[in-house]
Amino acid sequence: MKSEPHKVFEQLLNSKGLKVTKQRKDILDYLLKARKHVTPEDIYRDLNKKDANIGRATVFRTLHLLENAGFADKIQFADGRLAYEHKFARPHHDHMICVECSGVLEFSNATIEKIQDEISKKFLFKPLWHRHEIFGRCKKCNKMD
Amino acid sequence: MKSEPHKVFEQLLNSKGLKVTKQRKDILDYLLKARKHVTPEDIYRDLNKKDANIGRATVFRTLHLLENAGFADKIQFADGRLAYEHKFARPHHDHMICVECSGVLEFSNATIEKIQDEISKKFLFKPLWHRHEIFGRCKKCNKMD
DNA sequence: ATGATATTGAGAATCAGTCTCAATTATATA
DNA sequence: TATATAATTGAGACTGATTCTCAATATCAT
Ligand SMILES: [Mn+2]
Ligand SMILES: [Mn+2]
Ligand SMILES: [Zn+2]
Ligand SMILES: [Zn+2]
């Protein structure tokens, strides 16, 4: 049984004349099953632990594909590292990122989103996407100092 | 006559047992005079046009120093490039960044800032800094498509 | 002026990400 | 199913940004 996200992804590939490959399916799968934001290197390492070998280039290519299609989003830790999460059946949200443990808390606030749109309009700026990241110390890391 | 920011910077250096060097003064000066967000490479290139030569390493080292001291902030363009601006007598603000021309518009909104703090508190997250960047097309680039 | 110490720039090293290209794979069609 | 065509792949070279190393130099307290 093929999950809904896989179906949707394959429809996208078909509609663009792209091919449904094992690598693309594996990477989407990995993102769907991940419980946290994962780095390209996580994906590369973990998928190569199993059977198949998959190239780094393919990991990056596929992440870009998913991102451009609106199926994945990225966040950036305090040290610059990028991490991805899938967007299937997940509403938009922003992040609080711990500078100690790189733990991520998610939040969303309708008022903030509304004000953003008003500001954009005022400046005649056409917003495409945004990132709103709060860096600090999570509850746990705060206690330990 | 030494400007206030230079005085403050030198106080910081003294208080940390660091030395007041020509390179550090030149880089601060460059930031103070820049009318826009500048990249490390901008600084490196322009300062080397004149007399002195200054190493790339020193540019990065000094930017980190200023950033950690709270005297400079960075933003990141859609393609990942970093740019800096000084924070002397400039209140906090966030950015709208054009994905076409990398032009930057600045905004600040007290309500958004307040809600952020409330959210942080709710999650027992201790915020240190944040970035709120809206990517899209500026008025000019929007017209041209 | 001297000496202790911090700073410097050149260039090597690192790192994430991109590019190249020959071999492989997916898919449409017969 | 076999074939033809075009997209995809992984290895590894390459890139650009940043960091590191270290011997030479500059700063500053004395
Ligand atoms: Mn998230
Ligand atoms: Mn700004
Ligand atoms: Zn933490
Ligand atoms: Zn623009």
Coordinates of C-alpha atoms (C1' of nucleotides) and ligand atoms in Angstrom, one line a residue:
Chain A
M1 CA 0.0 0.0 0.0
K2 CA 1.4 3.3 -1.1
S3 CA 0.9 6.2 1.3
E4 CA -0.8 9.4 0.2
P5 CA 2.4 11.5 0.2
H6 CA 4.0 9.0 -2.1
K7 CA 1.1 9.1 -4.4
V8 CA 1.2 12.9 -4.5
F9 CA 4.9 12.9 -5.0
E10 CA 4.6 10.5 -7.9
Q11 CA 1.9 12.6 -9.5
L12 CA 4.3 15.6 -9.3
L13 CA 7.1 13.6 -10.9
N14 CA 4.8 12.4 -13.7
S15 CA 3.4 15.8 -14.4
K16 CA 6.9 17.1 -14.9
G17 CA 8.1 14.2 -17.0
L18 CA 10.4 13.1 -14.2
K19 CA 11.0 9.5 -13.2
V20 CA 9.9 7.6 -10.1
T21 CA 13.2 6.2 -8.9
K22 CA 14.1 4.1 -5.8
Q23 CA 16.3 6.8 -4.5
R24 CA 13.6 9.5 -4.7
K25 CA 11.1 7.2 -2.9
D26 CA 13.7 6.3 -0.3
I27 CA 14.5 9.9 0.5
L28 CA 10.8 10.9 0.8
D29 CA 10.3 7.9 3.0
Y30 CA 13.1 8.8 5.2
L31 CA 11.6 12.3 5.7
L32 CA 8.2 11.0 6.3
K33 CA 9.4 8.7 9.0
A34 CA 11.8 11.1 10.7
R35 CA 10.6 12.4 14.0
K36 CA 12.8 15.5 13.8
H37 CA 14.4 17.8 11.4
V38 CA 17.1 15.9 9.5
T39 CA 20.2 17.1 7.7
P40 CA 21.3 16.0 4.2
E41 CA 24.1 14.1 5.9
D42 CA 21.7 12.2 8.2
I43 CA 19.9 11.1 5.1
Y44 CA 23.0 10.1 3.2
R45 CA 24.5 8.2 6.2
D46 CA 21.3 6.4 7.3
L47 CA 20.2 5.4 3.8
N48 CA 23.7 4.0 3.1
K49 CA 23.7 1.9 6.3
K50 CA 21.1 -0.4 4.7
D51 CA 21.4 -2.0 1.4
A52 CA 21.5 0.4 -1.5
N53 CA 24.1 3.1 -1.8
I54 CA 22.9 6.5 -2.6
G55 CA 25.0 9.4 -3.6
R56 CA 25.3 12.7 -1.8
A57 CA 24.4 14.5 -5.0
T58 CA 21.2 12.6 -5.2
V59 CA 20.3 13.5 -1.7
F60 CA 20.7 17.2 -2.4
R61 CA 19.0 17.0 -5.8
T62 CA 16.0 15.3 -4.2
L63 CA 15.8 17.7 -1.3
H64 CA 15.7 20.6 -3.7
L65 CA 13.1 18.9 -5.8
L66 CA 10.9 18.3 -2.7
E67 CA 11.5 21.9 -1.5
N68 CA 10.6 23.5 -4.8
A69 CA 7.5 21.4 -5.0
G70 CA 6.4 22.6 -1.6
F71 CA 6.7 19.2 0.0
A72 CA 9.7 20.0 2.3
D73 CA 10.9 23.0 4.3
K74 CA 14.3 23.7 5.7
I75 CA 15.5 25.3 8.9
Q76 CA 19.0 26.4 9.9
F77 CA 20.7 25.8 13.2
A78 CA 22.7 28.5 15.0
D79 CA 25.9 27.1 13.5
G80 CA 24.6 27.3 10.0
R81 CA 23.8 23.7 9.4
L82 CA 20.6 23.1 7.4
A83 CA 17.9 20.5 8.3
Y84 CA 14.7 19.5 6.5
E85 CA 11.2 18.4 7.4
H86 CA 8.4 17.3 5.1
K87 CA 5.3 19.3 4.8
F88 CA 2.6 16.7 4.1
A89 CA -0.4 17.4 6.2
R90 CA 1.6 19.7 8.4
P91 CA 0.4 23.3 8.6
H92 CA 2.9 26.1 8.4
H93 CA 4.8 26.8 11.6
D94 CA 8.0 28.6 12.8
H95 CA 10.8 27.5 15.1
M96 CA 12.5 28.1 18.4
I97 CA 16.0 26.6 18.2
C98 CA 18.2 25.8 21.2
V99 CA 21.7 27.1 20.8
E100 CA 23.0 24.4 23.2
C101 CA 21.4 21.1 22.1
S102 CA 20.0 22.2 18.7
G103 CA 16.6 21.0 19.9
V104 CA 13.7 22.5 18.0
L105 CA 10.3 23.7 19.3
E106 CA 7.6 24.6 16.8
F107 CA 5.1 27.4 17.1
S108 CA 2.6 29.2 15.0
N109 CA 0.6 32.3 15.6
A110 CA -2.1 33.7 13.4
T111 CA -1.6 37.3 14.6
I112 CA 2.0 37.3 13.7
E113 CA 1.2 35.9 10.2
K114 CA -1.4 38.5 9.7
I115 CA 0.8 41.4 10.7
Q116 CA 3.5 40.1 8.3
D117 CA 1.1 40.2 5.4
E118 CA 0.0 43.7 6.3
I119 CA 3.6 44.9 6.5
S120 CA 4.4 43.3 3.1
K121 CA 1.4 45.0 1.6
K122 CA 2.4 48.3 3.0
F123 CA 5.9 48.0 1.3
L124 CA 4.4 46.6 -2.0
F125 CA 6.6 43.6 -1.3
K126 CA 5.3 40.3 -2.6
P127 CA 6.0 37.7 0.0
L128 CA 6.9 34.2 -1.1
W129 CA 8.0 32.6 2.1
H130 CA 9.4 33.5 5.4
R131 CA 11.4 32.2 8.3
H132 CA 10.9 33.3 11.8
E133 CA 13.4 31.6 14.1
I134 CA 14.0 32.3 17.8
F135 CA 17.4 31.2 19.1
G136 CA 17.9 30.7 22.8
R137 CA 18.1 28.0 25.4
C138 CA 15.4 25.3 25.9
K139 CA 13.9 24.5 29.2
K140 CA 16.3 21.6 29.7
C141 CA 19.5 23.4 28.7
N142 CA 18.5 26.4 30.6
K143 CA 18.3 24.5 33.9
M144 CA 21.8 23.0 33.5
D145 CA 23.3 26.4 32.5
Chain B
M1 CA 38.0 63.1 16.7
K2 CA 37.0 59.6 17.6
S3 CA 33.3 58.7 17.1
E4 CA 31.2 57.3 19.9
P5 CA 31.1 53.8 18.4
H6 CA 34.8 53.7 18.1
K7 CA 35.1 54.7 21.7
V8 CA 32.7 52.0 22.8
F9 CA 34.4 49.4 20.7
E10 CA 37.8 50.3 22.2
Q11 CA 36.3 50.1 25.7
L12 CA 35.2 46.6 24.9
L13 CA 38.6 45.6 23.6
N14 CA 40.3 47.0 26.7
S15 CA 37.9 45.3 29.0
K16 CA 38.7 42.0 27.4
G17 CA 42.5 42.5 27.3
L18 CA 42.3 42.7 23.5
K19 CA 44.3 45.1 21.4
V20 CA 43.1 48.1 19.4
T21 CA 44.5 47.5 16.0
K22 CA 44.3 49.4 12.7
Q23 CA 42.5 46.4 11.1
R24 CA 39.8 46.3 13.8
K25 CA 39.3 50.1 13.5
D26 CA 39.1 49.9 9.7
I27 CA 36.5 47.2 9.7
L28 CA 34.3 48.9 12.2
D29 CA 34.7 52.1 10.2
Y30 CA 33.7 50.3 7.0
L31 CA 30.5 49.0 8.7
L32 CA 29.7 52.4 10.2
K33 CA 29.9 54.1 6.8
A34 CA 28.2 51.4 4.7
R35 CA 24.7 52.4 3.6
K36 CA 23.6 48.8 3.2
H37 CA 24.2 45.3 4.5
V38 CA 27.8 44.3 3.4
T39 CA 29.4 40.9 2.9
P40 CA 32.7 39.8 4.4
E41 CA 34.0 39.8 0.8
D42 CA 32.8 43.4 0.3
I43 CA 34.9 44.4 3.3
Y44 CA 37.9 42.4 2.2
R45 CA 37.8 43.8 -1.3
D46 CA 37.2 47.4 -0.5
L47 CA 39.6 47.7 2.3
N48 CA 42.3 46.2 0.1
K49 CA 41.6 48.7 -2.7
K50 CA 43.1 51.4 -0.5
D51 CA 46.5 51.3 1.1
A52 CA 46.8 48.5 3.7
N53 CA 46.2 44.9 3.0
I54 CA 44.0 43.1 5.3
G55 CA 43.5 39.3 5.4
R56 CA 40.3 37.5 4.9
A57 CA 40.8 35.8 8.2
T58 CA 41.0 39.1 10.0
V59 CA 37.8 40.2 8.4
F60 CA 35.9 37.1 9.6
R61 CA 37.6 37.3 13.1
T62 CA 36.6 40.9 13.5
L63 CA 33.0 40.4 12.3
H64 CA 32.6 37.6 14.9
L65 CA 34.1 39.8 17.5
L66 CA 31.6 42.6 16.7
E67 CA 28.7 40.2 16.5
N68 CA 29.4 38.6 19.8
A69 CA 29.8 42.0 21.4
G70 CA 26.4 42.9 20.1
F71 CA 27.7 45.6 17.8
A72 CA 26.8 43.9 14.6
D73 CA 24.1 41.7 13.2
K74 CA 23.9 39.5 10.2
I75 CA 21.3 38.6 7.6
Q76 CA 21.3 35.9 5.0
F77 CA 20.2 36.3 1.4
A78 CA 18.0 33.6 -0.3
D79 CA 21.2 32.1 -1.8
G80 CA 22.8 31.7 1.6
R81 CA 25.3 34.6 1.4
L82 CA 25.7 36.4 4.7
A83 CA 25.8 40.1 5.1
Y84 CA 26.4 42.3 8.1
E85 CA 25.3 45.7 9.5
H86 CA 26.4 47.6 12.6
K87 CA 24.0 48.1 15.5
F88 CA 25.2 51.4 17.0
A89 CA 22.2 53.6 17.7
R90 CA 20.1 51.4 15.5
P91 CA 17.0 49.8 17.2
H92 CA 16.3 46.2 16.5
H93 CA 14.5 45.4 13.3
D94 CA 13.8 42.5 10.9
H95 CA 14.0 42.2 7.2
M96 CA 12.2 41.6 3.9
I97 CA 14.7 40.3 1.3
C98 CA 14.1 40.3 -2.4
V99 CA 14.9 37.0 -4.0
E100 CA 15.6 38.7 -7.3
C101 CA 17.9 41.7 -6.5
S102 CA 18.8 40.8 -2.9
G103 CA 17.5 44.2 -1.9
V104 CA 16.6 44.6 1.7
L105 CA 13.7 46.4 3.4
E106 CA 13.6 46.8 7.1
F107 CA 10.6 46.6 9.4
S108 CA 9.9 46.4 13.1
N109 CA 6.6 45.7 14.8
A110 CA 6.1 45.9 18.6
T111 CA 3.2 43.5 18.5
I112 CA 5.1 40.7 16.8
E113 CA 8.0 41.2 19.3
K114 CA 5.6 41.0 22.2
I115 CA 3.9 37.8 21.0
Q116 CA 7.3 36.2 20.5
D117 CA 8.1 36.8 24.1
E118 CA 4.8 35.4 25.2
I119 CA 5.4 32.3 23.1
S120 CA 8.9 31.8 24.5
K121 CA 7.7 32.2 28.0
K122 CA 4.9 29.6 27.5
F123 CA 7.5 27.1 26.3
L124 CA 10.0 28.0 29.1
F125 CA 12.4 28.9 26.3
K126 CA 14.9 31.6 27.1
P127 CA 15.2 33.7 23.9
L128 CA 18.6 35.1 23.1
W129 CA 18.0 36.6 19.6
H130 CA 15.8 35.9 16.7
R131 CA 15.6 36.4 13.0
H132 CA 12.4 37.1 11.1
E133 CA 13.0 37.3 7.4
I134 CA 10.4 37.5 4.7
F135 CA 11.6 36.5 1.3
G136 CA 9.8 37.7 -1.8
R137 CA 9.9 40.2 -4.6
C138 CA 10.3 43.9 -4.0
K139 CA 8.2 46.5 -5.6
K140 CA 10.7 47.0 -8.4
C141 CA 11.4 43.4 -9.2
N142 CA 7.7 42.6 -9.0
K143 CA 6.9 45.0 -11.8
M144 CA 9.4 43.6 -14.2
D145 CA 8.4 40.0 -13.4
Chain C
dA1 C1' 62.6 51.4 25.2
dT2 C1' 61.7 46.6 26.5
dG3 C1' 59.4 42.4 27.0
dA4 C1' 55.2 39.8 27.2
dT5 C1' 51.4 38.8 24.7
dA6 C1' 47.8 39.4 21.3
dT7 C1' 47.3 39.9 16.4
dT8 C1' 48.2 39.5 11.9
dG9 C1' 48.2 37.6 6.7
dA10 C1' 49.4 33.9 3.7
dG11 C1' 48.1 30.0 2.4
dA12 C1' 46.7 25.2 3.7
dA13 C1' 42.7 22.8 5.3
dT14 C1' 37.9 22.0 5.8
dC15 C1' 33.2 21.8 4.8
dA16 C1' 28.8 21.9 2.5
dG17 C1' 27.1 21.8 -1.7
dT18 C1' 27.5 21.6 -7.0
dC19 C1' 29.0 19.9 -11.3
dT20 C1' 30.5 16.6 -14.8
dC21 C1' 30.0 12.6 -17.2
dA22 C1' 29.9 7.7 -18.4
dA23 C1' 27.1 4.0 -16.8
dT24 C1' 22.5 2.7 -15.4
dT25 C1' 17.5 2.8 -15.0
dA26 C1' 12.6 4.1 -15.9
dT27 C1' 9.2 4.3 -19.1
dA28 C1' 6.7 4.7 -23.5
dT29 C1' 5.8 2.2 -27.3
dA30 C1' 5.8 -1.7 -30.5
Chain D
dT1 C1' 8.3 -8.5 -23.6
dA2 C1' 12.0 -6.2 -26.2
dT3 C1' 13.6 -1.9 -27.7
dA4 C1' 14.6 3.0 -27.9
dT5 C1' 14.9 7.2 -25.7
dA6 C1' 15.7 10.3 -22.3
dA7 C1' 16.1 11.0 -17.4
dT8 C1' 18.9 9.7 -13.4
dT9 C1' 22.5 8.1 -11.0
dG10 C1' 27.1 7.9 -8.1
dA11 C1' 32.0 8.8 -8.0
dG12 C1' 34.8 12.1 -7.5
dA13 C1' 36.5 16.6 -9.2
dC14 C1' 35.4 21.2 -8.1
dT15 C1' 33.8 25.5 -5.8
dG16 C1' 33.2 29.2 -2.5
dA17 C1' 32.9 30.4 2.1
dT18 C1' 35.0 30.0 6.3
dT19 C1' 38.5 28.3 9.6
dC20 C1' 43.0 26.9 10.9
dT21 C1' 48.1 27.2 11.5
dC22 C1' 52.1 29.5 12.4
dA23 C1' 56.0 32.5 11.9
dA24 C1' 56.4 37.4 11.6
dT25 C1' 54.7 41.8 13.6
dA26 C1' 52.2 45.2 16.3
dT27 C1' 50.3 46.7 20.7
dC28 C1' 50.7 48.1 25.3
dA29 C1' 51.9 47.9 30.3
dT30 C1' 56.0 48.7 32.6
Ligands
MN1 MN 9.3 22.2 12.0
MN2 MN 19.0 45.8 8.6
ZN3 ZN 18.5 22.7 24.5
ZN4 ZN 14.2 43.3 -5.9

